[in-house]
Coordinates of C-alpha atoms in Angstrom, one line a residue:
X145 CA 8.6 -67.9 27.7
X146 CA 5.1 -69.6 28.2
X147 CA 3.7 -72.0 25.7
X148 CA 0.1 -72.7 24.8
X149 CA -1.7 -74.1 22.2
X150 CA -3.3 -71.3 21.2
X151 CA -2.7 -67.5 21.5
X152 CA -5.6 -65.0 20.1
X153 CA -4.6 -61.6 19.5
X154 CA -7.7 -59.0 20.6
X155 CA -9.7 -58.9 23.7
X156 CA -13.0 -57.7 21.5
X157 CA -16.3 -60.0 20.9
X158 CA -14.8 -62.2 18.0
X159 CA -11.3 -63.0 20.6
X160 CA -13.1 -63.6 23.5
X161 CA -15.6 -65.4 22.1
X162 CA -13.3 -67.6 20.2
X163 CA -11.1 -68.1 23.4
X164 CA -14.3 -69.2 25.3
X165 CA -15.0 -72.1 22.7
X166 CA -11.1 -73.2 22.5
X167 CA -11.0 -73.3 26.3
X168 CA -13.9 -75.5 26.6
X169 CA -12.5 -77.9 24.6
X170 CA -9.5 -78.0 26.4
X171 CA -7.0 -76.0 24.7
X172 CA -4.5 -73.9 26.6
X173 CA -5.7 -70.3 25.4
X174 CA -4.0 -66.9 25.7
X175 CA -5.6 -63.8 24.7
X176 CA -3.8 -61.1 24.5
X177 CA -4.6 -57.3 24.1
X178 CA -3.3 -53.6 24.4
X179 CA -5.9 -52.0 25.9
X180 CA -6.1 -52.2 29.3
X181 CA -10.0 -54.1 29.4
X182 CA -11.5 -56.2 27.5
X183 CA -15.0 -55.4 24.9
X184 CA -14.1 -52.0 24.0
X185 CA -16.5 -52.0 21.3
X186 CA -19.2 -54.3 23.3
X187 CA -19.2 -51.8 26.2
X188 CA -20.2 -48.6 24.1
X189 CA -22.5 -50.3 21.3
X190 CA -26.4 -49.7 21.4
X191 CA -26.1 -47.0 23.3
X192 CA -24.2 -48.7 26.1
X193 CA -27.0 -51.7 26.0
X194 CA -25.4 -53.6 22.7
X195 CA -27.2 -54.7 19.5
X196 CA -25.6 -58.0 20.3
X197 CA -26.7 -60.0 17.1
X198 CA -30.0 -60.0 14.5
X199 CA -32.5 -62.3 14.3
X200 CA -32.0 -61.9 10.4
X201 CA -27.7 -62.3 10.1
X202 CA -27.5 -64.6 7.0
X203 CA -25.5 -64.4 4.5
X204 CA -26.8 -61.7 2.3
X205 CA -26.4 -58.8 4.5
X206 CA -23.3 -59.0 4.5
X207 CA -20.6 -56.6 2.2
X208 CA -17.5 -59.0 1.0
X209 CA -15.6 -59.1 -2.1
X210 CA -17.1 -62.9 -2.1
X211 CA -20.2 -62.7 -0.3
X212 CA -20.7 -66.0 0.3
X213 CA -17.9 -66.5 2.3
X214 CA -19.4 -65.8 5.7
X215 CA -22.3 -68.4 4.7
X216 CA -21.0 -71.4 6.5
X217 CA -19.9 -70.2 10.0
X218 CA -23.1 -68.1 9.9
X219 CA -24.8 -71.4 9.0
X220 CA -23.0 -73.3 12.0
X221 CA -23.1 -71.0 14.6
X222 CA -26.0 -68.9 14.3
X223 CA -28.0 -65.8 15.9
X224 CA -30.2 -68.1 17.6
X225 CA -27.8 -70.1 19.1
X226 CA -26.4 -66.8 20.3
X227 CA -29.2 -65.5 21.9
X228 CA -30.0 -69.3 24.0
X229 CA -26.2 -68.6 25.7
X230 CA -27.6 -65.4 26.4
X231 CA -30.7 -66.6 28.0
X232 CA -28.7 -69.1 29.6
X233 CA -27.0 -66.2 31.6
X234 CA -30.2 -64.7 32.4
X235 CA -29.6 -61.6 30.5
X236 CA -32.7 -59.7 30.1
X237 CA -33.1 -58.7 26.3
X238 CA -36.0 -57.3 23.9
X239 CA -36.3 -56.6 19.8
X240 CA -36.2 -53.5 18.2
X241 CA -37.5 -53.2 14.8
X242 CA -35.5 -54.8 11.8
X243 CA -34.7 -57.5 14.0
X244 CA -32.4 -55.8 16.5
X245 CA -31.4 -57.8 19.8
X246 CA -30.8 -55.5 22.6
X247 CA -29.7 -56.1 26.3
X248 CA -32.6 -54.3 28.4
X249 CA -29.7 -54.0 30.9
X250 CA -26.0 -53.0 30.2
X251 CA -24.0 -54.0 27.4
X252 CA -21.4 -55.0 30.3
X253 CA -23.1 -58.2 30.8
X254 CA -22.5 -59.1 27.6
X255 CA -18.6 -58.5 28.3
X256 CA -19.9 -60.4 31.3
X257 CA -20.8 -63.3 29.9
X258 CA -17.9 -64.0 27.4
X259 CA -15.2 -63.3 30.4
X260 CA -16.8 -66.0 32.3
X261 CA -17.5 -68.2 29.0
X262 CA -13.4 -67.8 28.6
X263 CA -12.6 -68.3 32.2
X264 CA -10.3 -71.3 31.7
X265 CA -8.3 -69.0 29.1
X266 CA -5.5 -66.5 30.2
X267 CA -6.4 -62.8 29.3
X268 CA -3.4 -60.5 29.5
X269 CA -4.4 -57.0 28.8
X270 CA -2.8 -53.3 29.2
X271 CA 0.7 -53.9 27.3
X272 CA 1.7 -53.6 23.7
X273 CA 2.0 -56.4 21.3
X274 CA 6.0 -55.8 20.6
X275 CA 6.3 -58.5 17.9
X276 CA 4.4 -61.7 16.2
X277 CA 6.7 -64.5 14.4
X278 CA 6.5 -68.0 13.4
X279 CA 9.3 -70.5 12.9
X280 CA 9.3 -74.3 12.6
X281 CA 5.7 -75.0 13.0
X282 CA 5.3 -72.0 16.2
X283 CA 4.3 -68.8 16.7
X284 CA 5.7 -66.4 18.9
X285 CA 4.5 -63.3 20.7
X286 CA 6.1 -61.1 22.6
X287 CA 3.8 -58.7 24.5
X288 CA 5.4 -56.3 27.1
X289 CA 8.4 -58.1 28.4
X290 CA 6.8 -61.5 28.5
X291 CA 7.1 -63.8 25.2
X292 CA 4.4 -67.2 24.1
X293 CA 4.8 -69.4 21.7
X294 CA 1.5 -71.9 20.5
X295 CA 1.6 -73.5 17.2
X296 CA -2.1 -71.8 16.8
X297 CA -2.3 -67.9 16.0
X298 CA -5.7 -66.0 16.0
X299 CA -5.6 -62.5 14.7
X300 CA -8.8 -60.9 15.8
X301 CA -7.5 -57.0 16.4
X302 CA -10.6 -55.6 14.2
X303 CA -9.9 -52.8 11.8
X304 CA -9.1 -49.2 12.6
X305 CA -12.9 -47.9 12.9
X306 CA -12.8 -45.9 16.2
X307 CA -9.5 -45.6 16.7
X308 CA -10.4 -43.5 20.6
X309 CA -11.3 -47.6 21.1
X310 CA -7.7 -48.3 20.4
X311 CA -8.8 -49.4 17.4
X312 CA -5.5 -50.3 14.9
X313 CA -4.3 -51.2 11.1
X314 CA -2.4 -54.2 13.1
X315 CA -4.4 -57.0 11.6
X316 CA -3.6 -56.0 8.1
X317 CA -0.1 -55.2 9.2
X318 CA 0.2 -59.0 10.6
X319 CA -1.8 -60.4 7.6
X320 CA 1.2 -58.7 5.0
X321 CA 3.6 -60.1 7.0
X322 CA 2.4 -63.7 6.9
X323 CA 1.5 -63.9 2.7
X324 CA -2.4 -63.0 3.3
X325 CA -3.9 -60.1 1.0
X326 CA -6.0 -57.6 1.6
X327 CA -9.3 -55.8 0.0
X328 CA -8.6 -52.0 0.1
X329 CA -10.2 -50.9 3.7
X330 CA -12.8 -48.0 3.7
X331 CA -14.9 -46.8 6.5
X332 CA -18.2 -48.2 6.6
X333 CA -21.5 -47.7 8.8
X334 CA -20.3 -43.7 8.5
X335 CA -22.0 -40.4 7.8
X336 CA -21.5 -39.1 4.5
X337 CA -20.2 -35.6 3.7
X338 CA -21.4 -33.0 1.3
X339 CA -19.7 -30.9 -1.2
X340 CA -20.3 -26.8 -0.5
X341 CA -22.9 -26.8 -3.1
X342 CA -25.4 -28.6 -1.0
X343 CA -24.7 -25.9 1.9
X344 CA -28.5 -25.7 2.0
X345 CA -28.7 -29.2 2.9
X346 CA -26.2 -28.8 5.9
X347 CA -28.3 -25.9 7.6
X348 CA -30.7 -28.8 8.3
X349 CA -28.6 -29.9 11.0
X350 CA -31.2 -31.9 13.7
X351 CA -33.6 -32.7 11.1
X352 CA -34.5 -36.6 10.8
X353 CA -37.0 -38.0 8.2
X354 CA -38.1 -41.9 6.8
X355 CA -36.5 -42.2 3.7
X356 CA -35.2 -45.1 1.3
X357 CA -31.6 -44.2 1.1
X358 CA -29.9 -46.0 -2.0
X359 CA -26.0 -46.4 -3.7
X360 CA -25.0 -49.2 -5.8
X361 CA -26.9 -52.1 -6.0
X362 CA -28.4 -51.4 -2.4
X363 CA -32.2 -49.8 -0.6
X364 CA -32.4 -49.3 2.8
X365 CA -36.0 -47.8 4.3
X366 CA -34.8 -46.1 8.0
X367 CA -34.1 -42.5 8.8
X368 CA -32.0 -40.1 7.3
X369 CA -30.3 -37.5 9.2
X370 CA -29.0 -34.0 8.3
X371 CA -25.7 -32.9 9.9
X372 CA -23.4 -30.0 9.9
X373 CA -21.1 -31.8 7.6
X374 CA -23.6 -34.1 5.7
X375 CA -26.3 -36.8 5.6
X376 CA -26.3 -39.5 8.6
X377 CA -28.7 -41.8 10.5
X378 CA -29.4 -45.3 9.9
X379 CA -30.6 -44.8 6.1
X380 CA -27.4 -43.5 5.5
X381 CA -25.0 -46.0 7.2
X382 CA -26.2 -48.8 5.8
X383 CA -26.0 -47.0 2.0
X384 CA -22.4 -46.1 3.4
X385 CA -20.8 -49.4 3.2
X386 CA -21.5 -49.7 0.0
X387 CA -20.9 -46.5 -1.9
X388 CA -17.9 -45.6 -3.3
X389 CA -15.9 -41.9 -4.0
X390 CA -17.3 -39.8 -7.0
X391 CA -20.6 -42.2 -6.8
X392 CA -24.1 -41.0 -6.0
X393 CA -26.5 -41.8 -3.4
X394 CA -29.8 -41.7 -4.1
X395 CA -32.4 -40.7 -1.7
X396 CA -36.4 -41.1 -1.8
X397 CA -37.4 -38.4 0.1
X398 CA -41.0 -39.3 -0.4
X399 CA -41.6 -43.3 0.0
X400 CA -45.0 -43.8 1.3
X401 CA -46.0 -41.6 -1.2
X402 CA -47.8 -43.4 -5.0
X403 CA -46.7 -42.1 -7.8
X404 CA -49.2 -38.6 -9.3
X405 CA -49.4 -38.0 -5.4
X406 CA -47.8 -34.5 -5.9
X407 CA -50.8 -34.0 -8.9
X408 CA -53.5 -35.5 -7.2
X409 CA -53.0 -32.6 -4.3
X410 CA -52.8 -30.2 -7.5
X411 CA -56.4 -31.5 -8.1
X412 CA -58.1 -31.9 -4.3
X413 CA -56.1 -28.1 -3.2
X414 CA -55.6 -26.1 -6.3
X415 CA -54.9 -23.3 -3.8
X416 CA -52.6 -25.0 -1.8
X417 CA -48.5 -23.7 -2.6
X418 CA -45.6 -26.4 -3.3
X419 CA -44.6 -25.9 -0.2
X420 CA -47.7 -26.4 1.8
X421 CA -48.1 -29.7 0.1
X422 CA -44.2 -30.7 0.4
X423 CA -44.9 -29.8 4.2
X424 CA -48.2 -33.1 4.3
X425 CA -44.9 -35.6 3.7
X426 CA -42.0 -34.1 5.4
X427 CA -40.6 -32.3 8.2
X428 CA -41.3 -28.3 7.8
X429 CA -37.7 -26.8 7.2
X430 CA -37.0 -29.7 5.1
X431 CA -40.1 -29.2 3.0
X432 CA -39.5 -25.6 2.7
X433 CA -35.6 -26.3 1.8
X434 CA -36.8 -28.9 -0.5
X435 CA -39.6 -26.2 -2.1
X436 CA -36.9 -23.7 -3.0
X437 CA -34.9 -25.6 -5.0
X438 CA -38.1 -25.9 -7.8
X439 CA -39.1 -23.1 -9.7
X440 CA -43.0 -23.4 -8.6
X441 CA -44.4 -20.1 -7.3
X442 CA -47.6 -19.2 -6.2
X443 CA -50.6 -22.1 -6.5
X444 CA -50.1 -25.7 -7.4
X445 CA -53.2 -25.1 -9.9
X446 CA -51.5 -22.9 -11.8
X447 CA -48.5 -25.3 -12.1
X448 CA -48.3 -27.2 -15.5
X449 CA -48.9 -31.4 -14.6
X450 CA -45.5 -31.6 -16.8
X451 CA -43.8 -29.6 -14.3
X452 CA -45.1 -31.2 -11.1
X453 CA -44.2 -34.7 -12.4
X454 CA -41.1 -33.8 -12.7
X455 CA -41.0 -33.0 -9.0
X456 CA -42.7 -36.0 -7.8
X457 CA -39.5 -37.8 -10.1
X458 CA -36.7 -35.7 -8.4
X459 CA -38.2 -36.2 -4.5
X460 CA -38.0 -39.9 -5.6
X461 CA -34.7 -39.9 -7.0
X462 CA -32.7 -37.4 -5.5
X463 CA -28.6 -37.8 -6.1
X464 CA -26.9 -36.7 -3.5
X465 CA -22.6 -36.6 -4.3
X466 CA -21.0 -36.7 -1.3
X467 CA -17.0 -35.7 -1.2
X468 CA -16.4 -38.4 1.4
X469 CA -17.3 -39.5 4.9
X470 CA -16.5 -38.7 8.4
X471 CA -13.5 -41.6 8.3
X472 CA -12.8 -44.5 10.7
X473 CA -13.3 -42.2 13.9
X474 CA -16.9 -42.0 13.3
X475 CA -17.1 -45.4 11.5
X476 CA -18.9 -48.3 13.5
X477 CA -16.6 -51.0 11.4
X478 CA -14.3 -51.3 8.5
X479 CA -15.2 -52.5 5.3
X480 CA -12.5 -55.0 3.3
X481 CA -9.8 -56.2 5.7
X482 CA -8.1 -59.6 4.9
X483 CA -9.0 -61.3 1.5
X484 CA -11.8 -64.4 1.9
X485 CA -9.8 -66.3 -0.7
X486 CA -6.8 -66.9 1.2
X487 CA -9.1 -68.6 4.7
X488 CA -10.8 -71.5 5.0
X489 CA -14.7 -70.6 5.0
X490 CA -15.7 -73.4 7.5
X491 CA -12.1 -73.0 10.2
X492 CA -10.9 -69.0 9.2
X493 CA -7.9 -70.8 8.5
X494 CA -5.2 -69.5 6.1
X495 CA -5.2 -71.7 3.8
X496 CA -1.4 -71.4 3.5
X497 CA 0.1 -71.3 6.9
X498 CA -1.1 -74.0 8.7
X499 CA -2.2 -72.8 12.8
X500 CA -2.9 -68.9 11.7
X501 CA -6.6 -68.2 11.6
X502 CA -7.9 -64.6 11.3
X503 CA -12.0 -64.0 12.7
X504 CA -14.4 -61.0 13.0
X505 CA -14.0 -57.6 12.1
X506 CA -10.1 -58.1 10.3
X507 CA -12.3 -60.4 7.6
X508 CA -13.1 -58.5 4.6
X509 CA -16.8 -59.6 5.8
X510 CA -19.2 -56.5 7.0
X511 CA -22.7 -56.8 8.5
X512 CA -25.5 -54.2 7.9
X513 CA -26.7 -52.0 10.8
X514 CA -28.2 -53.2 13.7
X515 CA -26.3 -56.2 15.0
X516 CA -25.1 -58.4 12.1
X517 CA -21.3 -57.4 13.0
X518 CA -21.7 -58.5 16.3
X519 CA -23.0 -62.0 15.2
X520 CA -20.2 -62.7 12.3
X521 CA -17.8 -62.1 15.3
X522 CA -19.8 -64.8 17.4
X523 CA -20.1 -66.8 14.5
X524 CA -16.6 -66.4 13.0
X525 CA -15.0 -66.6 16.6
X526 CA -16.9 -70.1 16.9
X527 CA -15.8 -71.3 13.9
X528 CA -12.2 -70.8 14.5
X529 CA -12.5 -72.1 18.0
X530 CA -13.4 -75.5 16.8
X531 CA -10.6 -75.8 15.3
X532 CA -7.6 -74.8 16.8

């Protein structure tokens, strides 16, 4: 039995993070984690070169049941701050659109860079996590054959996106077990599948196009993707994580378009076929799938205004119903996880069990695309690690 004054549970960005800050302020950290090396996630993210945070991560691009929950350690600890520890290491980074932070280098340095951050903290890795309890003011963990106690618990095991990762339910598991709720986990950041009757859809696979990809209460302007299965691509993530089963998403496949564009090109090339003038704004074979499903024949001058407004309405508005997604393997992170209402918004404390704090992906917090995951785990892990 070893005894420390804090154990974090996950080797990810939010643990290791956390168990950099707690160790630098002298506390005895253990990190503990089943898979046999640390950053899982970190290592394979950007295309091995990891969107490590977003100049814009606030608040409001972030999916919760209580939105503004992630708005103080986002506050405190923020993307800026983030990217001056990266320049401290000399990691070489530039800025994709939307505000995207990427390593020009590997994503490894990033791992890198929090290993030697946490270097005061123990990391034990490579051995399952057999059993978590807590009695008179402790908490023990017994990992392999080897038991710690600390009176100061992080949980930051993620969700179960990417379960190839090792990717688990054990946060939620653990969060049950100690009096914490949850908000029903989905997949999120996910393609979407379609239903049989948009077949014609699917034999698109490979094609991309600029769209402004919509469900609920939420417009994104990126790329779409067609897929074998479905709709994908950055568009379509982002609209992901918030729609729901048996809901629509909307797509407009025309953005840059003003409205009467589809009659204007009626008047300038009467001669000129609906698919010819579908083909000026989009990709060929989606232009020509697109085409077919109107009943417009022959020249656009012979097509009543009526008729070709009502075109120009649908290629703004089109309702997609997909009959799911492609689930947690293909999700980039969870949405819902452990309920906001039972932590502490400025410590990720439970509010309930004093020394148990729960950070990063396990949070019923979820970032957009394009980094803002990667900076609620730096900024949720900091948080926490000031106060254990």
């Amino acid at each position: 039995m070893t005894s420390h004054d804090v154990i974090i549970l996950g080797a990810g960005g939010a643990g290791l993070f956390c168990a950099g800050i707690a160790a630098q302020r002298g506390r005895r950290v253990l990190v503990v984690d089943h898979a046999p090396d640390p950053g899982r996630k970190i290592v394979i993210s950007g295309g091995g070169r990891c969107n490590f945070t977003n100049v814009g991560a606030s608040w409001d691009r972030y999916v919760s049941a209580n939105p503004q929950f992630a708005r103080s350690a986002l506050g405190r600890y923020t993307a800026q701050d983030f990217v001056a520890l990266v320049d401290r290491y000399g990691i070489v980074w530039h800025e994709k659109t939307l505000g995207q932070l990427f390593c020009d280098g590997s994503a490894r340095q990033i791992v890198a860079m929090l290993l030697e951050e946490a270097t005061a903290a123990e990391i034990a890795l490579g051995q399952p996590i057999r059993d978590v309890r807590h009695a008179d003011g402790m908490f023990t963990v017994v990992q392999g054959e080897r038991s710690a106690t600390a009176p100061s618990l992080v949980v930051a095991t993620g969700g179960p996106s990417i379960p190839k990762l090792g990717a688990t339910g054990f946060a939620y598991d653990l969060a049950k077990r100690f009096g914490l709720k949850l908000v029903e986990p989905r997949p999120a950041l996910v393609p979407l599948t379609l239903p049989p009757e948009d077949a014609l859809f699917r034999e698109l696979s490979g094609v991309a196009t600029e769209v402004v990809a919509g469900a609920g209460k939420a417009k994104f302007r990126e790329a779409a993707l067609f897929t074998h299965r479905g709709l994908s691509g950055p568009a379509i993530l982002q609209a992901s994580s918030y729609w729901r089963h048996r809901e629509a998403v909307t797509i407009d496949f025309v953005p840059d378009q003003p409205p009467g564009w589809l009659l204007a090109t009626k008047r300038a090339r009467p001669r000129a076929g609906l698919r010819s003038a579908l083909g000026a704004a989009l990709p060929d074979r989606l232009a020509e799938a697109l085409a077919a499903k109107f009943e417009v024949t022959g020249e656009l001058g012979n097509a009543r205004d009526a008729v070709l407004g009502d075109i120009e309405r649908r290629l703004s508005g089109w309702q997609f119903h997909p009959n799911g997604t492609e689930g947690f393997a293909k999700a980039e992170v969870t949405v819902g996880g452990v309920a906001t209402d039972g932590l502490n918004q400025k410590t990720m404390a439970a509010k309930h069990l004093p020394g148990l704090y729960v950070i990063g992906e396990a949070v019923d917090v979820t970032g957009w695309l394009g980094g803002y995951n990667f900076q609620w785990a730096w900024s949720s892990g900091w948080a926490a690690g000031q106060a254990v």
